[in-house]
GROMACS .gro file of C-alpha atoms in nm:
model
  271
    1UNK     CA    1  -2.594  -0.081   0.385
    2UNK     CA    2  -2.838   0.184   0.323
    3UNK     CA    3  -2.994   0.234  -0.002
    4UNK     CA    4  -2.899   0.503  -0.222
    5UNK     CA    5  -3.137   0.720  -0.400
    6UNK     CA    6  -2.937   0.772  -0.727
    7UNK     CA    7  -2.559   0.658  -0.870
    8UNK     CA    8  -2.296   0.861  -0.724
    9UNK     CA    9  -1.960   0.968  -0.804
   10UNK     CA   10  -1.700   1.024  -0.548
   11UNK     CA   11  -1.348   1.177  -0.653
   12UNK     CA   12  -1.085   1.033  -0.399
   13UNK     CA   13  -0.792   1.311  -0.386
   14UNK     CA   14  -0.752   1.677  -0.468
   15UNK     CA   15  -0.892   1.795  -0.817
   16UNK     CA   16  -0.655   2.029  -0.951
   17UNK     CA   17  -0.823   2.131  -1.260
   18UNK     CA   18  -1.210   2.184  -1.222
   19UNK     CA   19  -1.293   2.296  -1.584
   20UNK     CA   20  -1.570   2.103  -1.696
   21UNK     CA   21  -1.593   1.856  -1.401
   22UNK     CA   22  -1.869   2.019  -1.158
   23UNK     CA   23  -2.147   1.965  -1.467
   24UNK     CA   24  -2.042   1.606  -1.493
   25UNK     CA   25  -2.053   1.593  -1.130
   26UNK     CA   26  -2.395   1.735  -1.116
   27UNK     CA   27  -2.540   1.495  -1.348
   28UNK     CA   28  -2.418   1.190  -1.174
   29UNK     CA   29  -2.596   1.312  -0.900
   30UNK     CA   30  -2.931   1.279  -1.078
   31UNK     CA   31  -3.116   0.978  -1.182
   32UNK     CA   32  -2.869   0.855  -1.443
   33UNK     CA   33  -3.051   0.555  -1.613
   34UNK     CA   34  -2.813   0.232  -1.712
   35UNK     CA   35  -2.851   0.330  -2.114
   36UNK     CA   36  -2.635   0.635  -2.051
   37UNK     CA   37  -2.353   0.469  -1.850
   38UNK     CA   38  -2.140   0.391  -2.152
   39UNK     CA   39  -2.143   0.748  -2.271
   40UNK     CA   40  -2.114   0.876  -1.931
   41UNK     CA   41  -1.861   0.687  -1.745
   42UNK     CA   42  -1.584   0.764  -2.019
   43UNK     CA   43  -1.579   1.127  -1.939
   44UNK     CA   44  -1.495   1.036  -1.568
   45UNK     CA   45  -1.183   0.805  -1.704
   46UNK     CA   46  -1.074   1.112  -1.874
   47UNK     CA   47  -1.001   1.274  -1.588
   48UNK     CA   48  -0.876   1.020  -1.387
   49UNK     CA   49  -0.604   1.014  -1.712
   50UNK     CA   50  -0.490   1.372  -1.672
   51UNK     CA   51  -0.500   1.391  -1.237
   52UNK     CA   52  -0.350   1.156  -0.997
   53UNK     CA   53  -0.664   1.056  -0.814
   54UNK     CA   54  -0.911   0.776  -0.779
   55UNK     CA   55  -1.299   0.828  -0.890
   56UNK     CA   56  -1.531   0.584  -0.773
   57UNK     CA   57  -1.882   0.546  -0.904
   58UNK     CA   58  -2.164   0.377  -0.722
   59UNK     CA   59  -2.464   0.266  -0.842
   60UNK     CA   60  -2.794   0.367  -0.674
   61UNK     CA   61  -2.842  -0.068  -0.680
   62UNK     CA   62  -2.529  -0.127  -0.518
   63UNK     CA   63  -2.560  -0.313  -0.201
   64UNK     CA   64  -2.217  -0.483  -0.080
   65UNK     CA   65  -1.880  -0.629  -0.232
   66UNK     CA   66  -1.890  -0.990  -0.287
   67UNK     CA   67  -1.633  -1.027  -0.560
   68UNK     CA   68  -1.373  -0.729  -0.648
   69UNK     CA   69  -1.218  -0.766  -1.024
   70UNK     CA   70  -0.867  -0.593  -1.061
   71UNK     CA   71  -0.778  -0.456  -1.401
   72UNK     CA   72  -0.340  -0.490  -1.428
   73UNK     CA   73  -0.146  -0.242  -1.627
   74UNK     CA   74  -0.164   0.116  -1.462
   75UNK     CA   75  -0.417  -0.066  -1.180
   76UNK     CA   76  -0.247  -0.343  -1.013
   77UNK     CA   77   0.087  -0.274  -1.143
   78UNK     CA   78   0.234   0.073  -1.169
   79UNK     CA   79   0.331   0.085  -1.540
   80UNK     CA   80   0.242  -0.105  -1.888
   81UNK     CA   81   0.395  -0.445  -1.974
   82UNK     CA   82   0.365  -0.340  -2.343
   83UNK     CA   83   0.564  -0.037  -2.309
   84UNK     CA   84   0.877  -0.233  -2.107
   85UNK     CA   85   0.820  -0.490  -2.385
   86UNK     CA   86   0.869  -0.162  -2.615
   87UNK     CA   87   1.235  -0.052  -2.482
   88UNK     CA   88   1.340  -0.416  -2.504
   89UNK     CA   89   1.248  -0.407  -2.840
   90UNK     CA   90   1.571  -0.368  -3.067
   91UNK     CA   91   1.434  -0.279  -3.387
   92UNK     CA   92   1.326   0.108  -3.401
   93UNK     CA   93   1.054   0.066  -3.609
   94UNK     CA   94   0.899  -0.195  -3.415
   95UNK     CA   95   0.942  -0.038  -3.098
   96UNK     CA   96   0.791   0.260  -3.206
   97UNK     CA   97   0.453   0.135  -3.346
   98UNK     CA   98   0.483  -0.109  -3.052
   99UNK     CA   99   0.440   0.217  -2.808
  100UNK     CA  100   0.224   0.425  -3.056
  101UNK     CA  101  -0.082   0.153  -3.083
  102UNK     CA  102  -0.008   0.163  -2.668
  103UNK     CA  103  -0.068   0.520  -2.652
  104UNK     CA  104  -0.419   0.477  -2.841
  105UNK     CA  105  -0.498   0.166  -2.649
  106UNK     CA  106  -0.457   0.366  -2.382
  107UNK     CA  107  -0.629   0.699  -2.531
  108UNK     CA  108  -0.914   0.450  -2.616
  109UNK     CA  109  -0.864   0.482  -2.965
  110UNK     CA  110  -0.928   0.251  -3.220
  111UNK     CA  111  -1.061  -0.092  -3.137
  112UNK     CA  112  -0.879  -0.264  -2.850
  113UNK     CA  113  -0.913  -0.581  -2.995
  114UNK     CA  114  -0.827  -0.485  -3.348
  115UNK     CA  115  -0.527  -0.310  -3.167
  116UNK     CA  116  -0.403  -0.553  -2.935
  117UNK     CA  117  -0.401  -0.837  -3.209
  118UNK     CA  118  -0.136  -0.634  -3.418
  119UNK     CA  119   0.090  -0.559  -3.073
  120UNK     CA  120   0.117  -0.917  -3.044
  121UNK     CA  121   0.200  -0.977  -3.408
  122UNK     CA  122   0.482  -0.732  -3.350
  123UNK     CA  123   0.671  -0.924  -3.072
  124UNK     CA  124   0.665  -1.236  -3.322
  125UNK     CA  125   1.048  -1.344  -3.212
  126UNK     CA  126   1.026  -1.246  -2.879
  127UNK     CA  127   1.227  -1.460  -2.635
  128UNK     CA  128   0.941  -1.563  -2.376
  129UNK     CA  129   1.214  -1.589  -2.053
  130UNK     CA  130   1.332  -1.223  -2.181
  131UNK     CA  131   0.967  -1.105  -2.158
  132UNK     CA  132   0.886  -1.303  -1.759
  133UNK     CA  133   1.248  -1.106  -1.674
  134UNK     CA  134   1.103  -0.829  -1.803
  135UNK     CA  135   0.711  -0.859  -1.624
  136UNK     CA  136   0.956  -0.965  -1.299
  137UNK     CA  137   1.059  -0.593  -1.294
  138UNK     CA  138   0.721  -0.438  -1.275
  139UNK     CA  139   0.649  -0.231  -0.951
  140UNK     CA  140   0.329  -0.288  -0.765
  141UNK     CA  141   0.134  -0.018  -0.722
  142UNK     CA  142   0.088   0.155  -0.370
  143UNK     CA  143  -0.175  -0.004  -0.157
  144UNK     CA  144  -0.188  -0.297  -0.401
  145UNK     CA  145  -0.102  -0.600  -0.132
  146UNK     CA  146  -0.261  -0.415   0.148
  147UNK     CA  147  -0.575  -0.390  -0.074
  148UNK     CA  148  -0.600  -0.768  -0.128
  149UNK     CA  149  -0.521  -0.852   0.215
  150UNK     CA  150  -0.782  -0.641   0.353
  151UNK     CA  151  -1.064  -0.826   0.112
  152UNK     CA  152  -0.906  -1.163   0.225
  153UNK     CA  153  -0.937  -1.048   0.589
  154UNK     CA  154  -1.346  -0.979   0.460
  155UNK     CA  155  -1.379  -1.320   0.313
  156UNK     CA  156  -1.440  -1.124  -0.056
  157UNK     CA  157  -1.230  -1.274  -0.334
  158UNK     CA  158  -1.054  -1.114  -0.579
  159UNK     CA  159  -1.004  -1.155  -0.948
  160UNK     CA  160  -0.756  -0.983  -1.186
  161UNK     CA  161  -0.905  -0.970  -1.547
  162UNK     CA  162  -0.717  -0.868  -1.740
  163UNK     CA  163  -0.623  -0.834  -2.196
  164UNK     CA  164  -0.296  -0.867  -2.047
  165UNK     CA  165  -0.035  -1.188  -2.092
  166UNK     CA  166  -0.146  -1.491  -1.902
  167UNK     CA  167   0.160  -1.555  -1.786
  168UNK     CA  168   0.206  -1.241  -1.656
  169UNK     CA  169  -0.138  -1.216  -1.482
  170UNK     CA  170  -0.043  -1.517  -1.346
  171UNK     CA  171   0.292  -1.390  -1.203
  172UNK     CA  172   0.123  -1.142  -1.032
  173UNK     CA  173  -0.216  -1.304  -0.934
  174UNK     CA  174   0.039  -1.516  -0.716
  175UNK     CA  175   0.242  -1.273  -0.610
  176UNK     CA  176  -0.110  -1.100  -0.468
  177UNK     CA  177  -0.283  -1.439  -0.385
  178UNK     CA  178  -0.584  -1.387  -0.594
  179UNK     CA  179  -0.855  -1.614  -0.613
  180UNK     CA  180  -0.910  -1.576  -1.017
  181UNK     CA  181  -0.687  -1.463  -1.254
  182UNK     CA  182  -0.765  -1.457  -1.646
  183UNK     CA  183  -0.581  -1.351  -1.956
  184UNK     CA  184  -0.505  -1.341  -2.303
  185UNK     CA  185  -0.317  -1.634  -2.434
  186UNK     CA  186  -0.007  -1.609  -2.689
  187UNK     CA  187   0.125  -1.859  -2.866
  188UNK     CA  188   0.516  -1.960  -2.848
  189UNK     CA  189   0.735  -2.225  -3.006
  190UNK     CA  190   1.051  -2.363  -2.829
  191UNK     CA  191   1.038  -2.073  -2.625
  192UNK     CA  192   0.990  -1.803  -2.876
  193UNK     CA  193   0.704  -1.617  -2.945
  194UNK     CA  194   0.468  -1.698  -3.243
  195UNK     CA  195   0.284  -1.339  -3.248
  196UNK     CA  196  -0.053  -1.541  -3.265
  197UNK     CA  197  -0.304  -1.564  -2.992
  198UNK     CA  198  -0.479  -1.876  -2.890
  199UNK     CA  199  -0.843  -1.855  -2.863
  200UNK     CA  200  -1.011  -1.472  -2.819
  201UNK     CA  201  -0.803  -1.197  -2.651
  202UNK     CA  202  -0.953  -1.074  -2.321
  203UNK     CA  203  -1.100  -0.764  -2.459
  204UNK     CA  204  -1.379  -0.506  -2.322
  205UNK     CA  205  -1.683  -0.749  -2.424
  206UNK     CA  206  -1.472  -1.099  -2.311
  207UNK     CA  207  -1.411  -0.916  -1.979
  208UNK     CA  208  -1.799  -0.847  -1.973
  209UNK     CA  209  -1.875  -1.194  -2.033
  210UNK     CA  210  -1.578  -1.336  -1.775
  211UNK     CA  211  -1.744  -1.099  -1.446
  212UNK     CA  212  -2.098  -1.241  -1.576
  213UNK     CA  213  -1.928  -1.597  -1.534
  214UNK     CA  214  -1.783  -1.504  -1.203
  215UNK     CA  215  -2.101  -1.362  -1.078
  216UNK     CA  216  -2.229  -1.722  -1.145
  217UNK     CA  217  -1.957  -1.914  -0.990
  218UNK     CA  218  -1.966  -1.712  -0.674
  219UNK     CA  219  -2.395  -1.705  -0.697
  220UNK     CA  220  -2.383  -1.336  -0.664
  221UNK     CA  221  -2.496  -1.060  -0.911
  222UNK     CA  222  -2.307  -0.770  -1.090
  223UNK     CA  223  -2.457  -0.538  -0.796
  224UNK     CA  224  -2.244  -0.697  -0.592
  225UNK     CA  225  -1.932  -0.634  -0.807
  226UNK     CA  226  -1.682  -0.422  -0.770
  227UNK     CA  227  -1.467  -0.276  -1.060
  228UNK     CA  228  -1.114  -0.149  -0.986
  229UNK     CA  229  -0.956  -0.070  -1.324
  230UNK     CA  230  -0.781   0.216  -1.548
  231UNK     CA  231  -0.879   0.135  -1.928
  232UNK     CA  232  -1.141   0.239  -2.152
  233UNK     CA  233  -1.153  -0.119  -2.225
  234UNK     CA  234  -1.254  -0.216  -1.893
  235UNK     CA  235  -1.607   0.022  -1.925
  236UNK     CA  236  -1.832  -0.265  -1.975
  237UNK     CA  237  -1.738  -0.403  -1.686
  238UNK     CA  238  -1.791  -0.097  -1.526
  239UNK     CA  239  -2.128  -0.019  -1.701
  240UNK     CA  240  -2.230  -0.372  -1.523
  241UNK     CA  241  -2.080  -0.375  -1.189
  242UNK     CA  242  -2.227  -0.208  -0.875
  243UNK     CA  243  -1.959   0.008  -0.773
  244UNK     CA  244  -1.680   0.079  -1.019
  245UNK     CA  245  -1.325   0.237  -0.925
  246UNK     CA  246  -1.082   0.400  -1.187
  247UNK     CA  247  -0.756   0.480  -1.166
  248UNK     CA  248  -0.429   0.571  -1.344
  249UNK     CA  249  -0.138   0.464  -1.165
  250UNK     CA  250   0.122   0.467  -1.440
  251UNK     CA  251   0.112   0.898  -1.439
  252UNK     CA  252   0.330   1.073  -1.212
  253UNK     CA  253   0.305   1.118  -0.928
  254UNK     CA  254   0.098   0.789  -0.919
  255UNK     CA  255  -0.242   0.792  -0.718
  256UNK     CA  256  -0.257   0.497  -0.461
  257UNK     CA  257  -0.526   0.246  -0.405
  258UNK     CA  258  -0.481   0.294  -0.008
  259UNK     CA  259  -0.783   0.532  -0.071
  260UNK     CA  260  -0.966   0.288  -0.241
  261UNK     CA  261  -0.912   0.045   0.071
  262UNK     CA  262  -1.014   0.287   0.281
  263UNK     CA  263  -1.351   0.320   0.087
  264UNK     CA  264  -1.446  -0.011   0.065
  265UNK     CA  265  -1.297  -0.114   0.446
  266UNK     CA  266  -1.639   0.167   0.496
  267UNK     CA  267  -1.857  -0.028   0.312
  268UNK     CA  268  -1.748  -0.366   0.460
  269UNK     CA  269  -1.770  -0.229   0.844
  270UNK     CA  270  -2.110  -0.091   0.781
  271UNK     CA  271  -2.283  -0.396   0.607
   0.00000   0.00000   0.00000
């Protein structure tokens, strides 16, 4: 693949707002250095928040995918476990913090770990086999088996890291076929649900730390990472990675990751 001469930024789909974009553009066309990727990349997740379409950014370093990391709510899967969890949730009051501390997970608000430790606290109760009926409902997002097959086809394995139920990651890292699959951990008793969490929740610096452990199982570097998530938890992965994707698929109408495919297919061909 040829080198680049700078990180790039490529918006997959139409923009149909432009306000404020073309700046941001223009500086990711310049030599961006590494220290400003955490403030910079956020601004780009905005707008993949408000407009169903897929941003990829590339790092000048990037050579070729080795490993691709899937993110799962609004990535892999086409809505938010925590907010189906929400509507099955009989008591008002719970539901409705339930979905507001989603909403600022979501907004990046807060701290995610902070914020994910109290949403867990509030399904204390929770039947688990209501919850795995309720994950078994979850639509895939479009493109999201063709995407995996087509890395399989490559020999690149894929991982889905994610804050996100194990159980549920599991359920769909085998519905996918994934190589890797990691999650969060929550304790239940007799089939109930304890509201604690065993061990640390996956959160933006334990994701860091998993790719850096994947890199070293599959004796590759973060250049040759690839990034396909929606969350502003999922930045320092990004920040790390060689080539990052974000999108949003729980808006409407929901981008696909058949562009995404498409991209990296490119990248795969021409190495």
């Amino acid at each position: 693949m040829m080198k680049r001469a700078f990180h790039t930024i490529e918006f997959l789909g139409n923009l149909e707002e432009n306000k404020g974009i073309q700046p941001i553009f223009e500086k990711s066309q310049k030599c961006l250095s590494d220290q400003e990727l955490p403030d910079f990349l956020p601004q780009f997740l905005e707008i993949v928040h408000r407009q169903p379409i897929v941003a990829r950014f590339t790092k000048k370093s990037f050579t070729t995918p080795k490993l691709v990391i899937f993110d799962l709510d609004s990535t892999l899967v086409q809505s938010e476990f925590m907010i189906h969890i929400g509507m099955e949730e009989d008591n008002p009051e719970r539901r409705e913090r339930l979905m507001q501390l989603t909403r600022e997970a979501l907004n990046g608000e807060g701290v995610w770990v902070n914020n994910f430790t109290e949403r867990v606290k509030l399904l204390k109760g929770m039947e688990v086999e209501r919850l795995k009926k309720c994950y078994q409902e979850l639509a895939l997002s479009e493109g999201a088996r063709e995407l995996v097959a087509m890395l399989k086809s490559h020999g690149v394995p894929t991982a889905i890291v994610s804050g996100a139920w194990i159980e549920y990651v599991r359920y769909i890292a085998e519905c996918l076929q994934t190589e890797e699959h990691i999650g969060s951990v929550w304790k239940h008793t007799n089939g109930i649900l304890t509201g604690e969490i065993e061990g640390e929740p996956i959160g933006p610096q334990a994701k860091a730390r998993v790719m850096d452990e994947l890199a070293d199982k599959y004796g590759i570097i973060p250049d040759e990472i690839v990034v396909i998530a929606d969350g502003y938890n999922d930045l320092p992965m990004m920040a790390k990675a060689g080539c990052s994707f974000m999108i949003f698929t729980t808006q409407k109408p929901s981008p696909s990751l058949v562009p995404i495919m498409v991209s990296l297919e490119v990248d795969l061909m021409t190495t």
